mmCIF file of C-alpha atoms in Angstrom:
data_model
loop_
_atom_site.group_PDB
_atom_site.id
_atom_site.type_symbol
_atom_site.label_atom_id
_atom_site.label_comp_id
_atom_site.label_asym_id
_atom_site.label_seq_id
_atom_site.Cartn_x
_atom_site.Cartn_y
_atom_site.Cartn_z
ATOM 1 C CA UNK A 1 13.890 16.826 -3.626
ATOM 2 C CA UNK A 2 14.454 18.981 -7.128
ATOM 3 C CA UNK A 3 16.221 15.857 -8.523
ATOM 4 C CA UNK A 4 13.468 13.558 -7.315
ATOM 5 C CA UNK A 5 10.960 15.511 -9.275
ATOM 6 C CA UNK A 6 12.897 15.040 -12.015
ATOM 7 C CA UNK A 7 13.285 11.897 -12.193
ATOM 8 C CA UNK A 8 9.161 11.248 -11.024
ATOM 9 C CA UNK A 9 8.257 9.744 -14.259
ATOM 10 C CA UNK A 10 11.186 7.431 -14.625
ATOM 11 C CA UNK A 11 10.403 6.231 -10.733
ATOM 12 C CA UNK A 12 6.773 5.350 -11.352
ATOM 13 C CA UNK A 13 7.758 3.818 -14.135
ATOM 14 C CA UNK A 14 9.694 1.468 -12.449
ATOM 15 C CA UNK A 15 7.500 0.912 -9.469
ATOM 16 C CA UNK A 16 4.694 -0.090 -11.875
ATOM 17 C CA UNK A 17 6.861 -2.158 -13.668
ATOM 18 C CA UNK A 18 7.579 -3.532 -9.841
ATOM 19 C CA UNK A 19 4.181 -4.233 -9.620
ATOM 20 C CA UNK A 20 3.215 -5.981 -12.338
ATOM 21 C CA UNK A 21 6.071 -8.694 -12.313
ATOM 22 C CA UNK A 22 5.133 -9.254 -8.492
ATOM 23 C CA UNK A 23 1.067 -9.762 -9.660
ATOM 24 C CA UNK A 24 2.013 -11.327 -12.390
ATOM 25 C CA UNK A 25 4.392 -13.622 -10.507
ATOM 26 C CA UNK A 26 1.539 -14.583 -7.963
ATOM 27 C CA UNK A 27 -0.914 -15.505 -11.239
ATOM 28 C CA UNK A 28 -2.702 -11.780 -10.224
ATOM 29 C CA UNK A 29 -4.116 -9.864 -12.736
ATOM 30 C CA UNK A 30 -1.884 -6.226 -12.054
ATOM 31 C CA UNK A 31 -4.914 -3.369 -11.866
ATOM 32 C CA UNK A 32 -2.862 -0.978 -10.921
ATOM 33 C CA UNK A 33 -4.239 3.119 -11.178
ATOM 34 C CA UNK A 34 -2.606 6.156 -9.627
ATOM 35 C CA UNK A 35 -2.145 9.978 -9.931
ATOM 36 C CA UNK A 36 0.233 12.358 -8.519
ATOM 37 C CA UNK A 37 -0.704 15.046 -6.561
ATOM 38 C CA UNK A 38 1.597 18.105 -5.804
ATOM 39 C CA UNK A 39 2.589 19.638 -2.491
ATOM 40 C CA UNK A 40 2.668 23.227 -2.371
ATOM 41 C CA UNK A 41 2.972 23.593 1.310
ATOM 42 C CA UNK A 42 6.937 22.176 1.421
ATOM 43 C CA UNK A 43 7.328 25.202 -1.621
ATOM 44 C CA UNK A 44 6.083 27.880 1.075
ATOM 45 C CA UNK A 45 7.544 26.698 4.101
ATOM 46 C CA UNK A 46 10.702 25.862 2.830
ATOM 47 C CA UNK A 47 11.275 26.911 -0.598
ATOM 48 C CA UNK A 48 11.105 23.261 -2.252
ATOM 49 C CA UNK A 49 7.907 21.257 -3.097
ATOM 50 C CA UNK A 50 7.454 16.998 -2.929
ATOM 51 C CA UNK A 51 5.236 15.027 -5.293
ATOM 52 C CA UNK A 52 2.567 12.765 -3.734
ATOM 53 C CA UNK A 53 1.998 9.506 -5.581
ATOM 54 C CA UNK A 54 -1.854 8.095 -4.581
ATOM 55 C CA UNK A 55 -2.301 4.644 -6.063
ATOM 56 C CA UNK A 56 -5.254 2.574 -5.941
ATOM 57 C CA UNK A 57 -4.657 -1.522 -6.658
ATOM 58 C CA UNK A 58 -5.762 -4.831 -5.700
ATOM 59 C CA UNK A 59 -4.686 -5.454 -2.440
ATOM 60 C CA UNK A 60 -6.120 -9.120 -1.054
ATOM 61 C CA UNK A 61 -7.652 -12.020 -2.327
ATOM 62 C CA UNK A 62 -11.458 -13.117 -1.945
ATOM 63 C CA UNK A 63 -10.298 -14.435 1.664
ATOM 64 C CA UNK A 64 -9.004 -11.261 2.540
ATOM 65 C CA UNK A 65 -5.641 -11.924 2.728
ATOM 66 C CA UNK A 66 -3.638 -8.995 1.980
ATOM 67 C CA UNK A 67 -0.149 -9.241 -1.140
ATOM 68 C CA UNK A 68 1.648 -7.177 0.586
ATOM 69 C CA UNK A 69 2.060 -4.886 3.765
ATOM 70 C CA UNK A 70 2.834 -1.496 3.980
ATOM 71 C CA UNK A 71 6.011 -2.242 5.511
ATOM 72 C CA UNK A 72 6.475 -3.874 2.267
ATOM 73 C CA UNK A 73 5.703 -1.141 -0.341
ATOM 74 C CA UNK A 74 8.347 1.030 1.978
ATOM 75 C CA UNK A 75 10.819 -1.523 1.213
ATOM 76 C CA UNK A 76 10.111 -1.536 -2.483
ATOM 77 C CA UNK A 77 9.559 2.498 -2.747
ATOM 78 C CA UNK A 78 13.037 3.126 -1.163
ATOM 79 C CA UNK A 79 14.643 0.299 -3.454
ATOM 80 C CA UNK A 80 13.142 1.864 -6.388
ATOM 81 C CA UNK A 81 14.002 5.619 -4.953
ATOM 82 C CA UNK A 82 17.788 4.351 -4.060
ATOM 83 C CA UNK A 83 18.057 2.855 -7.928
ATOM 84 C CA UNK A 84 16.742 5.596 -9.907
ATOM 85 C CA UNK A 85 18.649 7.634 -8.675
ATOM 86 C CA UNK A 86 21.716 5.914 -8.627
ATOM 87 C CA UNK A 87 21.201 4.952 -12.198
ATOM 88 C CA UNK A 88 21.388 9.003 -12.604
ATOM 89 C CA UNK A 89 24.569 9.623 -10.638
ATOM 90 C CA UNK A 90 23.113 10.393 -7.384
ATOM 91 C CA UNK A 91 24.854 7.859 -4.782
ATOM 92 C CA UNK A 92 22.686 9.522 -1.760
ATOM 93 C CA UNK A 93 21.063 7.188 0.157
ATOM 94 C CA UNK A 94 17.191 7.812 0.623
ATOM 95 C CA UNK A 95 14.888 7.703 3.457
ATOM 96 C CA UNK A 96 11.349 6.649 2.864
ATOM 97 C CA UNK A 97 10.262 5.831 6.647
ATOM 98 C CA UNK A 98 7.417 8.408 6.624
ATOM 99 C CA UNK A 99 7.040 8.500 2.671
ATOM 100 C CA UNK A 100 4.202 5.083 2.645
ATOM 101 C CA UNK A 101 1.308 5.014 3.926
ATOM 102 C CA UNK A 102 -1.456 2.125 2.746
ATOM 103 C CA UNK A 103 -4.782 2.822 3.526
ATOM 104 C CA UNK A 104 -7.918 0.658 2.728
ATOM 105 C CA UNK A 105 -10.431 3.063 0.589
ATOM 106 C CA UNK A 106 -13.067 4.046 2.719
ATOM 107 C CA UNK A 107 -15.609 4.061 0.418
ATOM 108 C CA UNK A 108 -14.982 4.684 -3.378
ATOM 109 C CA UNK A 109 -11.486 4.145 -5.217
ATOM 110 C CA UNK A 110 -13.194 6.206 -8.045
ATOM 111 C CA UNK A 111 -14.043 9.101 -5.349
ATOM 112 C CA UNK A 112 -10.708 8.988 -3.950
ATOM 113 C CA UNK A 113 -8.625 8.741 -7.079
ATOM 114 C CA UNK A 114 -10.850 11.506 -9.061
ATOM 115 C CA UNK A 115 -9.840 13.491 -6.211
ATOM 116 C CA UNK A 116 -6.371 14.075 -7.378
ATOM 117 C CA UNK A 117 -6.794 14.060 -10.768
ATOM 118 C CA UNK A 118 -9.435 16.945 -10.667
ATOM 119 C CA UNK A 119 -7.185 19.135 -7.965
ATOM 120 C CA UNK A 120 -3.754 20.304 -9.215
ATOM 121 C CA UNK A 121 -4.216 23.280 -11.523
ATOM 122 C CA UNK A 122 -3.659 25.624 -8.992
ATOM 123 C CA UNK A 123 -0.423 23.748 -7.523
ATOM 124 C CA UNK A 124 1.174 23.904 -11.371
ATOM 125 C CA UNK A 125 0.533 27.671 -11.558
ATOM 126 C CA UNK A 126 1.994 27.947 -8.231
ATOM 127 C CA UNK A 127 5.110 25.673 -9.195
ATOM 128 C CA UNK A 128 5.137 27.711 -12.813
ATOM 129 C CA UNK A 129 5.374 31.156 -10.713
ATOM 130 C CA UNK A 130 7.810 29.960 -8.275
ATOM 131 C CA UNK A 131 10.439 28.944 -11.087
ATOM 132 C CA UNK A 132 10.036 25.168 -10.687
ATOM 133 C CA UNK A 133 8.192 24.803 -14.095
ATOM 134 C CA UNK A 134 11.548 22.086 -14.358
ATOM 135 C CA UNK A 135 10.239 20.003 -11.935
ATOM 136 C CA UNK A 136 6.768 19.684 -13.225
ATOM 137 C CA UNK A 137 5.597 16.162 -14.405
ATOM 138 C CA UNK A 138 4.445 16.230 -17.470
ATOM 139 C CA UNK A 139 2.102 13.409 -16.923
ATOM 140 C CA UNK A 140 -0.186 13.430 -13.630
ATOM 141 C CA UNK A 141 -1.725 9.650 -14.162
ATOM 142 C CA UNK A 142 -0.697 6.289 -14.609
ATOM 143 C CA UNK A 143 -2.108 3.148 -14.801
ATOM 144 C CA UNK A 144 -1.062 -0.314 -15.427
ATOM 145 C CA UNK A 145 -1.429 -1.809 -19.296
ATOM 146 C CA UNK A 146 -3.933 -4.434 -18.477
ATOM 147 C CA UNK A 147 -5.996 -1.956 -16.876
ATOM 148 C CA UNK A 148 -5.061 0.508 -19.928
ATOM 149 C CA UNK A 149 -6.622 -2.116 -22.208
ATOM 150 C CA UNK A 150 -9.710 -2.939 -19.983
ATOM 151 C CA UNK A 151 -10.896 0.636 -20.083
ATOM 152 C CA UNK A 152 -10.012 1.142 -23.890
ATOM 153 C CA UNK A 153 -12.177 -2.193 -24.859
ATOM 154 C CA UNK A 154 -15.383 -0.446 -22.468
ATOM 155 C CA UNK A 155 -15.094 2.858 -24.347
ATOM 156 C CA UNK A 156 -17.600 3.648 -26.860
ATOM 157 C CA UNK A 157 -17.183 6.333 -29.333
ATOM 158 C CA UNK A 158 -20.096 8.920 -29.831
ATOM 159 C CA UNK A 159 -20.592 11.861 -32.322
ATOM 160 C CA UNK A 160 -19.626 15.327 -31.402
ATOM 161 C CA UNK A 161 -23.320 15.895 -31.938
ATOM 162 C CA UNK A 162 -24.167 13.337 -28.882
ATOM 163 C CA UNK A 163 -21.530 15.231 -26.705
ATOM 164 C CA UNK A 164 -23.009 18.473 -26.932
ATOM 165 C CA UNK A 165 -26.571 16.439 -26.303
ATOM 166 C CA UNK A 166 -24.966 15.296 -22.488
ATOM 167 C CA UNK A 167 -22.919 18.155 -21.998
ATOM 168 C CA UNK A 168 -26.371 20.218 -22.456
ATOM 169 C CA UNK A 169 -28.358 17.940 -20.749
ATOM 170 C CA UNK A 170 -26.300 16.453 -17.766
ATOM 171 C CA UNK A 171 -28.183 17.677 -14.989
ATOM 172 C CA UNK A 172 -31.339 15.790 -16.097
ATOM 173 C CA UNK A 173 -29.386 12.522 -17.381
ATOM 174 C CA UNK A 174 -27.830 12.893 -14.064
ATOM 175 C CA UNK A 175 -31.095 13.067 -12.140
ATOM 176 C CA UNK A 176 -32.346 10.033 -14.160
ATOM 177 C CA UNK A 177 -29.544 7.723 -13.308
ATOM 178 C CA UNK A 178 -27.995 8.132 -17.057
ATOM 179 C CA UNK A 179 -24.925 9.598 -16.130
ATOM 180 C CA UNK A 180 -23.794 8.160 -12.486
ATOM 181 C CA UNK A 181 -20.891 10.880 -11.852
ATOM 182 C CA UNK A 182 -21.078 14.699 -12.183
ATOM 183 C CA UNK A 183 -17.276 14.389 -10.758
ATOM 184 C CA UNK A 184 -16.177 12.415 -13.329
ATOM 185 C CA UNK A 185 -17.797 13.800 -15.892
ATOM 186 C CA UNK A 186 -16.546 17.200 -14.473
ATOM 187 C CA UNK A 187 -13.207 15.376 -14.447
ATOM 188 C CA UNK A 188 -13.587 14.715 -18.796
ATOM 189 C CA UNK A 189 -14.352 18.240 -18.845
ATOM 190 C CA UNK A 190 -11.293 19.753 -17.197
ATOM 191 C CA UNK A 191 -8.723 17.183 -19.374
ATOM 192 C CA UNK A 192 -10.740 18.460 -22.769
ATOM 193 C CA UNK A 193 -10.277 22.218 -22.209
ATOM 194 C CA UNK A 194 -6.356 21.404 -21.110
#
């Protein structure tokens, strides 16, 4: 597992990459958005801890037809796994059978996702205390470049004065429909005091 956590960034890497060639391939535009999330209860039970990877994507066409199963994505994850870690001097094969699991979103990818990005503080402090500070990724998100470049061209740049104006005022532009998300604005919040 320590070596794993390790090599995290290098494997998501790759499975993006994955991604995107196999969109790409099928003339699919690769939105592709995930965060990790930590597992602290492997670290008290048994005195190592697992990273999660939640990913939201595009997963069938206007038909419904689903790109790929989750039998799939298994395939692909232990693939991926199996060369990383090879590629790092670690022949041992890897076992992913309970390691994917696709789910439709219930209701909101932006609820779901925003879930794991705003949880995690606690779970670093734990890792930091426990002596695993090694193993800690140093970046919790990732997202493909064409999605990357879709949110940078729908930014819009405001003065600090403006920021202070909605931080001060959120509740009511909330209650007015101005600002749709205390959560993600809650979110901003959290990554500008880090």
């Amino acid at each position: 597992m320590t070596i794993v956590n390790k090599l995290w960034a290098k494997i998501i890497e790759t499975f993006h990459r994955f991604l995107r060639r196999f969109y790409e391939s099928a003339g699919i535009i690769p939105y592709v958005l995930g965060v990790t999330e930590v597992q602290t209860k492997r670290l008290e039970n048994y005195g190592q801890f697992a990273l999660h990877y939640h990913f939201v994507y595009v997963a069938c066409d206007k038909k419904g037809k689903f790109y790929f199963t989750a039998n799939w994505v298994r395939m692909i994850w232990q693939k991926i796994l199996s060369k990383v870690l090879r590629n790092n001097g670690i022949d041992d094969e890897v076992s992913t059978a309970a390691a994917v699991d696709l789910q439709k979103v219930k209701k909101s990818a932006k609820n779901y996702i925003s879930k794991y990005v705003s949880k995690g503080k606690e779970e670093v402090e734990t890792l930091v205390h426990a002596g695993c500070s090694e193993q800690i990724p140093s970046q919790w998100w990732s997202m493909t470049k064409v999605m990357r470049d879709r949110i940078k061209g729908a930014l819009v740049k405001i003065s600090q004065d403006m920021c202070y104006f909605i931080l001060e005022n959120r509740e009511t532009l909330i209650d007015l429909d101005i600002l749709k998300s205390l959560l993600l604005l809650q979110v901003l919040l959290k990554m500008m005091r880090r």
